[in-house]
Short mmCIF file of C-alpha atoms and ligand atoms in Angstrom, two decimals:
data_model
loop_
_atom_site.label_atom_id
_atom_site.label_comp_id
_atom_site.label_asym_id
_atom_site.label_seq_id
_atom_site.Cartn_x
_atom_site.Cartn_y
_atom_site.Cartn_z
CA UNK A 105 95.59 56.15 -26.35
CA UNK A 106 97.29 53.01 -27.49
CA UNK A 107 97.95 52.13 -23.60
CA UNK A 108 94.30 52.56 -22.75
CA UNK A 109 92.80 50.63 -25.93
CA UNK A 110 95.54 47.99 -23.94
CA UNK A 111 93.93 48.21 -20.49
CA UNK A 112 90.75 47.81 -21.84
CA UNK A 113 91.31 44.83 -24.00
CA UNK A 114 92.66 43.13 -20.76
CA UNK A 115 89.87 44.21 -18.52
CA UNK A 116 87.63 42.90 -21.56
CA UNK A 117 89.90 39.66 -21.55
CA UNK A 118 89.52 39.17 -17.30
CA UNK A 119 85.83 39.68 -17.76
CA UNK A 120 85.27 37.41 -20.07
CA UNK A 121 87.32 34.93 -18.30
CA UNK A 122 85.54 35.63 -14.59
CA UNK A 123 82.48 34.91 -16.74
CA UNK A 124 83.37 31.91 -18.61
CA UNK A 125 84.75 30.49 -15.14
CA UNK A 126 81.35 31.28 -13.11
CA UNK A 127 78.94 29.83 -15.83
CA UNK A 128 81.70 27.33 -16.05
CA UNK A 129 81.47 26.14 -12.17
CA UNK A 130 77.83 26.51 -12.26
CA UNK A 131 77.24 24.03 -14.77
CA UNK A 132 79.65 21.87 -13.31
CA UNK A 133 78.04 21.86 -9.67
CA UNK A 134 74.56 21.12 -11.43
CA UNK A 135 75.53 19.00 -13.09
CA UNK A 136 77.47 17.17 -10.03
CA UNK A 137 76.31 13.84 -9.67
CA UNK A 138 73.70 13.61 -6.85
CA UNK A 139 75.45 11.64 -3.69
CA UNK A 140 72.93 9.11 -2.33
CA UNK A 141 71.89 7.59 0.87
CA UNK A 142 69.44 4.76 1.79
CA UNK A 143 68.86 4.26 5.48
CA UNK A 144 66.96 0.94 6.10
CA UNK A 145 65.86 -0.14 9.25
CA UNK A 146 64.92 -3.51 10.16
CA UNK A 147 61.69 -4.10 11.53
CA UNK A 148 60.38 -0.22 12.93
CA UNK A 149 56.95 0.66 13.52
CA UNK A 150 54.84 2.58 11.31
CA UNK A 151 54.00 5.08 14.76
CA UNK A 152 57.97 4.59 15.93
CA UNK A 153 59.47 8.27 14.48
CA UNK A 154 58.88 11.62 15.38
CA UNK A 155 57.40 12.26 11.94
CA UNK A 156 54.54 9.80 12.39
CA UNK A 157 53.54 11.18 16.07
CA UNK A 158 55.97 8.82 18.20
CA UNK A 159 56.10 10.54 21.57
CA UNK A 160 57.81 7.84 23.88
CA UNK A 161 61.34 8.16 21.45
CA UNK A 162 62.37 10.89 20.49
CA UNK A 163 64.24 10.86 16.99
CA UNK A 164 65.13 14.55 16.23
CA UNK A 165 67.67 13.26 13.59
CA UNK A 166 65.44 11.18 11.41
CA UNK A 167 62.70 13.46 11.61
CA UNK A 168 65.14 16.06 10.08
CA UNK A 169 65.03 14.53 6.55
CA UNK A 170 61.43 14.68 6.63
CA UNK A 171 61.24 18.36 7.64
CA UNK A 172 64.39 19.04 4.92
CA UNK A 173 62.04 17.10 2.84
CA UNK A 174 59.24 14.88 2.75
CA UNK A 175 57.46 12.62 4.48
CA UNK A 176 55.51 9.85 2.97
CA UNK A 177 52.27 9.38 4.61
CA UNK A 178 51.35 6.28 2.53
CA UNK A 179 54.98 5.00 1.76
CA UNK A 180 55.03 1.47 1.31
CA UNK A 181 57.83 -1.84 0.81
CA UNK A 182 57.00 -4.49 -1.33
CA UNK A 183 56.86 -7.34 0.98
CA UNK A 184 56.23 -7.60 4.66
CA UNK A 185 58.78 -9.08 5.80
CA UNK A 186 62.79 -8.57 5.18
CA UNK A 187 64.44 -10.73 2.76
CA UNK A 188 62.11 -10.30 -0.38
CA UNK A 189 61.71 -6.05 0.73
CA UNK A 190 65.49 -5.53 0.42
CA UNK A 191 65.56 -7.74 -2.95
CA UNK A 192 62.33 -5.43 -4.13
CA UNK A 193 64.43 -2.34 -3.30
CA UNK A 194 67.49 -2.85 -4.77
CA UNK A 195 66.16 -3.97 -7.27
CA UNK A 196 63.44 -1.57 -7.86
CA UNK A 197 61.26 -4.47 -8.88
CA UNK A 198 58.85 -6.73 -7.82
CA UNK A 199 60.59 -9.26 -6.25
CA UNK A 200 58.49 -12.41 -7.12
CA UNK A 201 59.29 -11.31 -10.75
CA UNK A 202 62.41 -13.27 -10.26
CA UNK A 203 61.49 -15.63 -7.62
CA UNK A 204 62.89 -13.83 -4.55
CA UNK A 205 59.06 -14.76 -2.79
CA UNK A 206 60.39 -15.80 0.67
CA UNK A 207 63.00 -15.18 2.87
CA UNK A 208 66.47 -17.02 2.21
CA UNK A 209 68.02 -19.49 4.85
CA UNK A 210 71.91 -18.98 5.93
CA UNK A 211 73.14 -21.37 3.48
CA UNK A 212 77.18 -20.19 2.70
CA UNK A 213 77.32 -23.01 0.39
CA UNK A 214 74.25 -22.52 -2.26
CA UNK A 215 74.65 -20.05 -5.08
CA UNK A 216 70.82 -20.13 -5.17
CA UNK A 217 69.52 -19.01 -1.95
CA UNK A 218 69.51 -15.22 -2.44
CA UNK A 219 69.50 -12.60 -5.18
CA UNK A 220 70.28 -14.02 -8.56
CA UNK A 221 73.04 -12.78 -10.25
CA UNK A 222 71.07 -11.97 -13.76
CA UNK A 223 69.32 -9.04 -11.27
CA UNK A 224 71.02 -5.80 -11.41
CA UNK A 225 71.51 -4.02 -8.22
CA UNK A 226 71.25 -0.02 -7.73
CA UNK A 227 75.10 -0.29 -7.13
CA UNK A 228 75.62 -2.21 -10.14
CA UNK A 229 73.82 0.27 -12.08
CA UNK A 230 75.45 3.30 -10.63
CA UNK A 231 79.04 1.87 -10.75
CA UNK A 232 78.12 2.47 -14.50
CA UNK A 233 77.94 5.90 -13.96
CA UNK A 234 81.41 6.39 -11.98
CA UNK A 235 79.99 5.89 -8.52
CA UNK A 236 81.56 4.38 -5.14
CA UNK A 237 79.24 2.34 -3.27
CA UNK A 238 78.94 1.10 0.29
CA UNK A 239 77.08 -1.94 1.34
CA UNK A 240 77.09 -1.42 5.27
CA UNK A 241 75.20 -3.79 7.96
CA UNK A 242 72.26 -6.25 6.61
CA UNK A 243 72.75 -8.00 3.38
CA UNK A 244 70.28 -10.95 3.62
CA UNK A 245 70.76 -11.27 0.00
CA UNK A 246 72.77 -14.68 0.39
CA UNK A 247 75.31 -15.80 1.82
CA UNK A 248 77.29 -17.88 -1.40
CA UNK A 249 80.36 -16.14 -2.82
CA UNK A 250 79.05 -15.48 -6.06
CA UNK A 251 76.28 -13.48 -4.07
CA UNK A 252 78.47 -11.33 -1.62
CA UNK A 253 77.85 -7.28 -2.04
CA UNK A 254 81.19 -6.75 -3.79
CA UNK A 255 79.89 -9.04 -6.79
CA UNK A 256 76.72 -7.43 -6.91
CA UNK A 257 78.08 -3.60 -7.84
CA UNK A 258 79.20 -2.17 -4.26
CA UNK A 259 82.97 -1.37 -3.77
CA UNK A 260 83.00 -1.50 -0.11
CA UNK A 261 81.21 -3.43 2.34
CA UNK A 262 81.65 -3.33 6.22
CA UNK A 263 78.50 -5.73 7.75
CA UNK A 264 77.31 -9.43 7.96
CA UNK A 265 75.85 -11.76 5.62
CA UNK A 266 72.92 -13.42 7.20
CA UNK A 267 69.37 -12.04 8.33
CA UNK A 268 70.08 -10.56 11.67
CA UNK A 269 73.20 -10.41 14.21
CA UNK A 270 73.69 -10.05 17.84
CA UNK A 271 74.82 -6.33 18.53
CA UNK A 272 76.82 -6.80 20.98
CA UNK A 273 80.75 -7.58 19.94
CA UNK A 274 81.29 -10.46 23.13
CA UNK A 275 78.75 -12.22 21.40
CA UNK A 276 80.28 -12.13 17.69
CA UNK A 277 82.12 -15.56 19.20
CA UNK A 278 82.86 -17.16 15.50
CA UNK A 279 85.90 -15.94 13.83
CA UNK A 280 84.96 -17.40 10.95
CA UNK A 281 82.55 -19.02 8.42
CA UNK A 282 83.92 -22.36 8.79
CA UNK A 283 82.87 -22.17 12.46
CA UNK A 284 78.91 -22.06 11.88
CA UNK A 285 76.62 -24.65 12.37
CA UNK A 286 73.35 -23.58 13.12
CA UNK A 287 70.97 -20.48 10.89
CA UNK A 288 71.44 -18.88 14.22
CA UNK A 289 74.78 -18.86 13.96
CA UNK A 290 74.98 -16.57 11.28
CA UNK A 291 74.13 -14.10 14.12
CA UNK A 292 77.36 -14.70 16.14
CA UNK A 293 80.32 -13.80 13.16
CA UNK A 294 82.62 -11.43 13.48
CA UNK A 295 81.93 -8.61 10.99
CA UNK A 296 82.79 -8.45 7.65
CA UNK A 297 85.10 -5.92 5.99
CA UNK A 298 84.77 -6.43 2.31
CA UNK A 299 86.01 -10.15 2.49
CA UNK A 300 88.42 -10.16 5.82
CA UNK A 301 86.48 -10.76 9.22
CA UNK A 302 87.60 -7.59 11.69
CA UNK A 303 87.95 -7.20 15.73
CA UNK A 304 84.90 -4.94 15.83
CA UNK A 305 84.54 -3.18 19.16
CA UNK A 306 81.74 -1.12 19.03
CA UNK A 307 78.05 -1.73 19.55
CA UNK A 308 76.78 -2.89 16.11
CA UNK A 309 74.43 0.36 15.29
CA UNK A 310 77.32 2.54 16.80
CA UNK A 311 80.00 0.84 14.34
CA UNK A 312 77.53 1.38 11.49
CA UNK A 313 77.21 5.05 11.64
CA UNK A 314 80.87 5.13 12.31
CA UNK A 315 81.68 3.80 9.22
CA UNK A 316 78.91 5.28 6.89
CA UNK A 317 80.38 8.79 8.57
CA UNK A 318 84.25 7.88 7.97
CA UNK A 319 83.56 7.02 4.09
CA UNK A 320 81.47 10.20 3.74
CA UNK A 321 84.53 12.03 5.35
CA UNK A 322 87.22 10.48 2.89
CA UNK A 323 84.97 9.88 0.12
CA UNK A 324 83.45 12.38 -1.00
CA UNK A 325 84.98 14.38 -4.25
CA UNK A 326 82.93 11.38 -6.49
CA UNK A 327 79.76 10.69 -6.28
CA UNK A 328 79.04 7.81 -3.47
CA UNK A 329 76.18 5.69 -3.32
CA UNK A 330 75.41 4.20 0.47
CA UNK A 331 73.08 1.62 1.09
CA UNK A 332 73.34 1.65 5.30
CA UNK A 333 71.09 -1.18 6.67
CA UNK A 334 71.04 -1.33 10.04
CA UNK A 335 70.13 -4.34 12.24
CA UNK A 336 67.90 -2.36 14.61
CA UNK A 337 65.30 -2.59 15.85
CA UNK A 338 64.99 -6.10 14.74
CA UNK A 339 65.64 -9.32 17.49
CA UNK A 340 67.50 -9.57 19.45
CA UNK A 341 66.81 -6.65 21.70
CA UNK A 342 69.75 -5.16 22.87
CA UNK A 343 70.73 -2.44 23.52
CA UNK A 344 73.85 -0.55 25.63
CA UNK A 345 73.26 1.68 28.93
CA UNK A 346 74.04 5.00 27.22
CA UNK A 347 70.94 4.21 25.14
CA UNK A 348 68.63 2.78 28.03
CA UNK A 349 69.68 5.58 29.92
CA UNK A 350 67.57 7.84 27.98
CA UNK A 351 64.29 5.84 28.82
CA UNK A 352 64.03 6.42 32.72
CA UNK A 353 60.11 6.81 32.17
CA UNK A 354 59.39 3.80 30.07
CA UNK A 355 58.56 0.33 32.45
CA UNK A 356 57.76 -2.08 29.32
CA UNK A 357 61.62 -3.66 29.75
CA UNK A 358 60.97 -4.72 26.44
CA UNK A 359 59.52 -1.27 24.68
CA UNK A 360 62.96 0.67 26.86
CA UNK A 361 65.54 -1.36 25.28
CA UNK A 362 63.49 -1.03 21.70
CA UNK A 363 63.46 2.81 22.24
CA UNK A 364 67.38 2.28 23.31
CA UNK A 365 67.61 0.85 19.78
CA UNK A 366 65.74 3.29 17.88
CA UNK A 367 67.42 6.18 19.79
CA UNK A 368 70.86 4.69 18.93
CA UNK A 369 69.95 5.00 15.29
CA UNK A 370 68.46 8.26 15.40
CA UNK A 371 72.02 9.24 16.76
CA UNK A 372 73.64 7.77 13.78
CA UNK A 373 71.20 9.31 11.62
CA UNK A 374 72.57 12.53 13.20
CA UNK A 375 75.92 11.77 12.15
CA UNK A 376 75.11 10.77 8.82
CA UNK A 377 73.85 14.65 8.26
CA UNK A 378 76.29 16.21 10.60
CA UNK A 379 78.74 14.92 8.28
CA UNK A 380 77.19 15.28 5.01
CA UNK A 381 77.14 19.34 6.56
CA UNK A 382 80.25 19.36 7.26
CA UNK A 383 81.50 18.64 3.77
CA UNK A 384 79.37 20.49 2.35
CA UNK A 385 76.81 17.93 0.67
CA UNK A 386 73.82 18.33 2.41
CA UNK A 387 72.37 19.84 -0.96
CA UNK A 388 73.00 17.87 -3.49
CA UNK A 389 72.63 14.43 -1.09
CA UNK A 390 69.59 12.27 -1.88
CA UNK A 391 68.53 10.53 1.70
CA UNK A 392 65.78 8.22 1.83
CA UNK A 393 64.72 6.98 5.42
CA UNK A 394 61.86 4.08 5.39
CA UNK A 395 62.21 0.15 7.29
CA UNK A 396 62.32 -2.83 5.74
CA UNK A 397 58.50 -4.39 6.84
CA UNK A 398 55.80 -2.79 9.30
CA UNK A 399 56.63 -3.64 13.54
CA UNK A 400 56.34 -7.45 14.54
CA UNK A 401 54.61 -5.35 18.12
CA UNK A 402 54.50 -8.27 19.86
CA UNK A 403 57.82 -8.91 19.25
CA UNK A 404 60.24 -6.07 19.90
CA UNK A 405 57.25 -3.68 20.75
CA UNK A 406 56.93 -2.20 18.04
CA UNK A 407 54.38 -0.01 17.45
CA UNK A 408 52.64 0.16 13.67
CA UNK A 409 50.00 3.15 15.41
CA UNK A 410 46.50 3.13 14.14
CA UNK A 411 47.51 0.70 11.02
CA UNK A 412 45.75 -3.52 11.51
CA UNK A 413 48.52 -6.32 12.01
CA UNK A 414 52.41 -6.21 11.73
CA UNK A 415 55.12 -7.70 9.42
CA UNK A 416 54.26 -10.52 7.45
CA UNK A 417 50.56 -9.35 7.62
CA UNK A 418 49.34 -7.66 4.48
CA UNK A 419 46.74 -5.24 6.22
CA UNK A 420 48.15 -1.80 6.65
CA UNK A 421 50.85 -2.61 9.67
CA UNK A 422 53.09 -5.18 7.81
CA UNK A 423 53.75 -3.03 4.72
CA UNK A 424 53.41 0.69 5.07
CA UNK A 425 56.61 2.20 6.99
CA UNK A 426 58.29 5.54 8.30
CA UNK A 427 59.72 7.04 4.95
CA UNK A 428 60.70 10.01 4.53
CA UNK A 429 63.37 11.54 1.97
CA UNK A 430 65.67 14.68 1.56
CA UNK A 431 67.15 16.60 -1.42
CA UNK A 432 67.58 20.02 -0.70
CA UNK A 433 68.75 20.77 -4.39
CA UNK A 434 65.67 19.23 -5.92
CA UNK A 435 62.84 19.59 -3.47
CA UNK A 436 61.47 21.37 -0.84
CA UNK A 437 61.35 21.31 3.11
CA UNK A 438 58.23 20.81 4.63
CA UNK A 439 56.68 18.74 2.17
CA UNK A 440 53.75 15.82 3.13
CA UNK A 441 53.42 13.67 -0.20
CA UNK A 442 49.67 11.95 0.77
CA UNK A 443 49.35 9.33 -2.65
CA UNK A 444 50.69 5.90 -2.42
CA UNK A 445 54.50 5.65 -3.14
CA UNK A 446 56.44 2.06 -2.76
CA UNK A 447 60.42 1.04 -1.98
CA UNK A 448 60.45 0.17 -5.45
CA UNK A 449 60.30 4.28 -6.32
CA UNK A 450 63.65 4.55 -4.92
CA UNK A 451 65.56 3.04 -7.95
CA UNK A 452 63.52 4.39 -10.40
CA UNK A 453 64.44 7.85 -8.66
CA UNK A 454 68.34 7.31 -9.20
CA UNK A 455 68.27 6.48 -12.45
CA UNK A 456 66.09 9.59 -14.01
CA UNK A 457 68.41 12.23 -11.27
CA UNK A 458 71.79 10.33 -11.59
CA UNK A 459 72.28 9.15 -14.87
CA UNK A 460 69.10 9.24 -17.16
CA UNK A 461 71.85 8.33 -20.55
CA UNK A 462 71.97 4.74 -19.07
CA UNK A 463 69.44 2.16 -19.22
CA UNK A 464 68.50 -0.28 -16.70
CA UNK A 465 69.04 -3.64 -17.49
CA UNK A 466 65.38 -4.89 -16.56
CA UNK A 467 62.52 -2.41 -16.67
CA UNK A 468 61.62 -0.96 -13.42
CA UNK A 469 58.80 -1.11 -11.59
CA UNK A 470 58.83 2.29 -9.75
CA UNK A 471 58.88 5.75 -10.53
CA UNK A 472 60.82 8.85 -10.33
CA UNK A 473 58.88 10.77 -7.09
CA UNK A 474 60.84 13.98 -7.78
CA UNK A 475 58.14 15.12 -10.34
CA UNK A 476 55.35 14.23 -7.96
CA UNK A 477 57.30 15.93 -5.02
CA UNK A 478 57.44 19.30 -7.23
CA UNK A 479 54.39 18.90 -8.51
CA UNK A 480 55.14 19.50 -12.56
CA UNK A 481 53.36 15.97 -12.45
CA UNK A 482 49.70 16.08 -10.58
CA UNK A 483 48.79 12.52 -11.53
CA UNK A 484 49.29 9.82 -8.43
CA UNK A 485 52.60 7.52 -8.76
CA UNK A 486 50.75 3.99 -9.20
CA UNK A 487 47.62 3.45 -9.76
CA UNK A 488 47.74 0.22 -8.22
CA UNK A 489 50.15 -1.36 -5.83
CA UNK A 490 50.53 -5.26 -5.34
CA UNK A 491 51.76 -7.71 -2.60
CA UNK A 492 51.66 -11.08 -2.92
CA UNK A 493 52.81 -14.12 -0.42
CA UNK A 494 53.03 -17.36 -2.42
CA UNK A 495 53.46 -20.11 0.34
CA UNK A 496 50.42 -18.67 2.43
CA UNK A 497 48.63 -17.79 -1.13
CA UNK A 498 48.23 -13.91 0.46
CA UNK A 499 46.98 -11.31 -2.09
CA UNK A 500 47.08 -7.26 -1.75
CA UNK A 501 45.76 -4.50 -3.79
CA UNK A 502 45.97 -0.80 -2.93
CA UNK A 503 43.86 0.75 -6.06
CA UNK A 504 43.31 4.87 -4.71
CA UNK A 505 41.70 4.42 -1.46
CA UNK A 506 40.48 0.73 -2.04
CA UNK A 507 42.42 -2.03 -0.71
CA UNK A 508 41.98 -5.77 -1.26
CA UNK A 509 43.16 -7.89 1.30
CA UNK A 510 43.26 -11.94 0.99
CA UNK A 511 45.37 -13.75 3.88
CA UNK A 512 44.61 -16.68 6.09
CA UNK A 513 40.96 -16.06 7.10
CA UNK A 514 40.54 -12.48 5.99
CA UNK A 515 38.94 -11.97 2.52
CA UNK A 516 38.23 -8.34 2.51
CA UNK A 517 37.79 -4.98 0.75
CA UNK A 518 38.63 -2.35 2.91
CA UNK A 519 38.38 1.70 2.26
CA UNK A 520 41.34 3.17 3.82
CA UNK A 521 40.01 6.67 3.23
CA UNK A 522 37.45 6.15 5.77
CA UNK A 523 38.42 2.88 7.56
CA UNK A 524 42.53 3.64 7.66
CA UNK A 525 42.47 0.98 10.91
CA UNK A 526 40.91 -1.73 8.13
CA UNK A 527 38.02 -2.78 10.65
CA UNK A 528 35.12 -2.69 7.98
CA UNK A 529 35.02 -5.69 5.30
CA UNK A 530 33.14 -3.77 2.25
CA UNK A 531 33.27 -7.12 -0.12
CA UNK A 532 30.15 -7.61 0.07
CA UNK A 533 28.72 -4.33 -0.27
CA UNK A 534 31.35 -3.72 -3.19
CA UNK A 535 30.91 -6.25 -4.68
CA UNK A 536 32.26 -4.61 -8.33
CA UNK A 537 35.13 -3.49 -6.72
CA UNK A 538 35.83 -6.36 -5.13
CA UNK A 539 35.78 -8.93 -8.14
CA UNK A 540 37.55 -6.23 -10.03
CA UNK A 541 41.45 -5.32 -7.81
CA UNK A 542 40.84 -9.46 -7.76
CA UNK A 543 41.35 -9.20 -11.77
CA UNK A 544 43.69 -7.04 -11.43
CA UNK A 545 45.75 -8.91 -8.86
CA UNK A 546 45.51 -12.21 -11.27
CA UNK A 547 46.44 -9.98 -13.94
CA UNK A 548 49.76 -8.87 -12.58
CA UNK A 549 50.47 -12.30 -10.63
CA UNK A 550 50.61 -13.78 -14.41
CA UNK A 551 54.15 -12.39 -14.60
CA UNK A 552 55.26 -13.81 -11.26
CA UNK A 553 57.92 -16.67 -10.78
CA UNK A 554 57.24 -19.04 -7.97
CA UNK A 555 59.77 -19.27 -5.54
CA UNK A 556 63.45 -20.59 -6.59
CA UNK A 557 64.42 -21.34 -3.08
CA UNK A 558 63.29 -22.97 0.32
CA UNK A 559 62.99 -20.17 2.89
CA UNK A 560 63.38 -19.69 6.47
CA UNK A 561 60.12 -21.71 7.27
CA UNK A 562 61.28 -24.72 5.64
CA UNK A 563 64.76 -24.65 7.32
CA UNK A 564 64.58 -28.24 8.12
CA UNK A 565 63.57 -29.78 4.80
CA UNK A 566 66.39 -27.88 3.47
CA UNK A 567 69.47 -28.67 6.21
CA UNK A 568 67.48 -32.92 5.26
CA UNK A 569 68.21 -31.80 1.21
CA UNK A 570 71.13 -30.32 1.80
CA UNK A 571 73.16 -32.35 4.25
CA UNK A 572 76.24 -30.61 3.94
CA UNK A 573 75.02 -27.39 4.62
CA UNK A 574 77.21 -26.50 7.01
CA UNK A 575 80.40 -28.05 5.65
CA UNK A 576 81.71 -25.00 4.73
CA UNK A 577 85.64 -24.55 3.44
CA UNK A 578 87.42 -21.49 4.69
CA UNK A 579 87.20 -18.53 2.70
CA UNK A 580 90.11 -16.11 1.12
CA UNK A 581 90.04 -13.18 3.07
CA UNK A 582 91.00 -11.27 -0.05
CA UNK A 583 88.84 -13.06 -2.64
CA UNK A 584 86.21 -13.94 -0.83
CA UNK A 585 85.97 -17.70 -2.40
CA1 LIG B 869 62.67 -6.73 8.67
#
């Protein structure tokens, strides 16, 4: 008797125990940290995925984390061209709020000419929370010490400092910083590896997936945070034979070695997930896919599709992008999310599903999608989305289906409901409407800085201001300064 009141006490104690350890590792994997990827690229067509009805390039890969997920119909950046967008994203605010309104110059030697440092970062913020980040490719964000990605919250960064690079390694022909003299030099260094320059071998987008793959592999018991920018498909196009191989059928020489491009990302897109499988962190792995501004077509050859105009416009073509997000955890395959959503959601997102106990240190401008994805909220994200373009004095509303367009010689109200291609200037016949999204642009441009640097376009009043802009001391490969 005394022997089975034993057994049953220790069956009772096991139980117990098995219990306790299941709820236990439950609560731990929900309450895991979310792992989270942002893959930018630079200068893509609206039409230029699967998702969006491409049919010349095939990208099985990125259309993947739409079909896992979503795919934003209407998913816009906050700028149309790439400097200010990335500074709007990582930020996730508007980025004339702190004067990042044009596109910064190479300038190693000016503390001003990028993000400033009182803006916190998404990998500043998360590094709060116990996360690794990884800047990798494009930074754009300046090129001054004080500005480099491993002062601005990411622990690791494999990429370039200026606005665009050549992709083949023959032509990274500077060894060092102290060897540029030109802005176009910036697109001839030898890759970065946190501060040391490395013998890179690989073609640029092929080195990029390499890398975000590798740190995935050894990385990945804490939560990591990768920001992977790639240079493609922006200028210059080039692109290897295994890529151009894949285009026998298109003639355009130019459109074959963009679709090289593309493909070569789709493939690193591939590994990206292949990996992520592997370890078993597909589920609880945030992805976002979008690109930086709408297609310049003419160009790369691009193609923006049905949408008017191309980056830097404000019509349809120069702001809305492929975007399209997974999180297999939190949201559902298949899904087609129709209502305006902008870059600037993306921050908003990490912060409410990564660590809502932590504050931001400026208010955000976004929003958390995942309640709009599972539909517990019904209400559209924004009720109004702006642009604005200070030099050229270019003003855009999206209010619903009404969009106000102001830029060069076009003053319109469009309908994008009914007129998605923006051909039919309802100003007149809206009159109401019209005066009104031009309050409400006013409104919100009252909170806007001007400028705080010269940008690309005024490259030669600033290299006459700044004579010794390319007198530039060698930097500690360790330190960076
Ligand atoms: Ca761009």
């Amino acid at each position: 008797m005394k022997h089975t009141s034993f057994t049953f006490t220790k069956i009772l104690f096991y139980t117990i125990f098995l219990v306790f350890n299941l709820v236990n590792t439950a609560v731990i994997s929900q309450n895991k940290k979310p792992n989270i990827i942002i893959i930018l690229t630079d200068d893509q067509g609206y039409q230029d995925v699967g998702f969006n009805g491409c049919t010349d390039i095939p990208t099985p890969n990125i259309d993947k984390i739409a079909s896992n997920g979503v795919k934003f119909t209407n998913g816009y950046v906050s700028y149309a061209v790439c400097g200010p967008s990335r500074a709007g994203l990582i930020t996730g605010r508007y980025q004339d709020k702190f004067g990042f309104g044009k596109n910064p110059l190479f300038a190693p030697n000016d503390p001003n000419m990028g993000l400033p440092t009182s803006e916190q970062t998404i990998a500043a913020y998360l590094s709060k929370s116990g996360y690794q980040n990884l800047a990798l490719g494009k930074w754009h964000l300046g090129a001054h010490p004080t500005l480099h990605p491993l002062e601005r919250g990411f622990t690791n960064f494999y990429g370039y400092l200026s606005g665009g690079h050549h992709y083949f390694p023959e032509k990274w022909t500077l060894n060092d910083i102290t060897e540029v003299r030109s802005q176009n030099d910036g697109y001839k260094t030898k890759l970065l590896q946190d501060h040391t320059r490395v013998e890179e071998k690989e073609y640029l987008t092929d080195a990029l997936s390499r890398e975000a793959a590798s740190y995935i592999d050894e990385n990945s018991e804490k939560p990591f945070f990768i920001y992977l920018a790639y240079n493609a498909p922006h200028t210059p196009l080039q692109a290897t034979k295994k890529y151009l191989d894949r285009f026998p059928n298109i003639k355009n020489k130019k459109r074959k070695t963009y679709a090289a491009m593309v493909s070569a990302v789709d493939d690193g897109v591939g590994l990206v997930l292949d990996k992520l499988k592997e370890k078993g962190l597909t589920e609880n792995t945030i992805v976002f896919f979008l690109s930086d501004n709408g297609g310049p077509e003419q160009h790369n050859a691009s193609n923006n599709g049905v949408l008017r105009g191309g980056k830097g416009d404000y019509t349809e073509g120069g702001i809305r992008v492929p975007f399209a997000m997974q999180w297999p955890a939190k949201i559902k395959a298949g899904i087609v999310y129709n209502n305006p959503i902008i870059s600037l959601d993306i921050f908003a997102t990490i912060v409410e599903n990564c660590s809502p106990s932590i504050p931001t240190k400026h208010t955000l401008d976004g929003v958390n999608l995942i309640p709009f994805l599972k539909k517990s909220n019904i209400k559209i994200p924004h009720s109004q989305l702006f642009w604005r373009n200070h030099r050229q004095d270019a003003k855009a509303v999206r209010s619903g289906n009404n969009k106000l367009v102001i830029k060069n010689e076009l003053n319109a109200l469009f309908n994008l409901n009914e007129d998605i291609s923006e051909t039919t200037n309802l100003k007149t016949e809206e009159t109401d409407t019209y005066i009104q999204l031009k309050k409400d642009w006013t409104n919100w441009n009252q909170n806007l800085m001007k400028p705080i640097f010269l940008g690309l376009l005024d490259g030669k009043e600033y290299s006459k201001t700044h004579p010794n802009r390319f007198v530039i001391e060698k930097r500690d490969s360790k330190t960076g300064k």
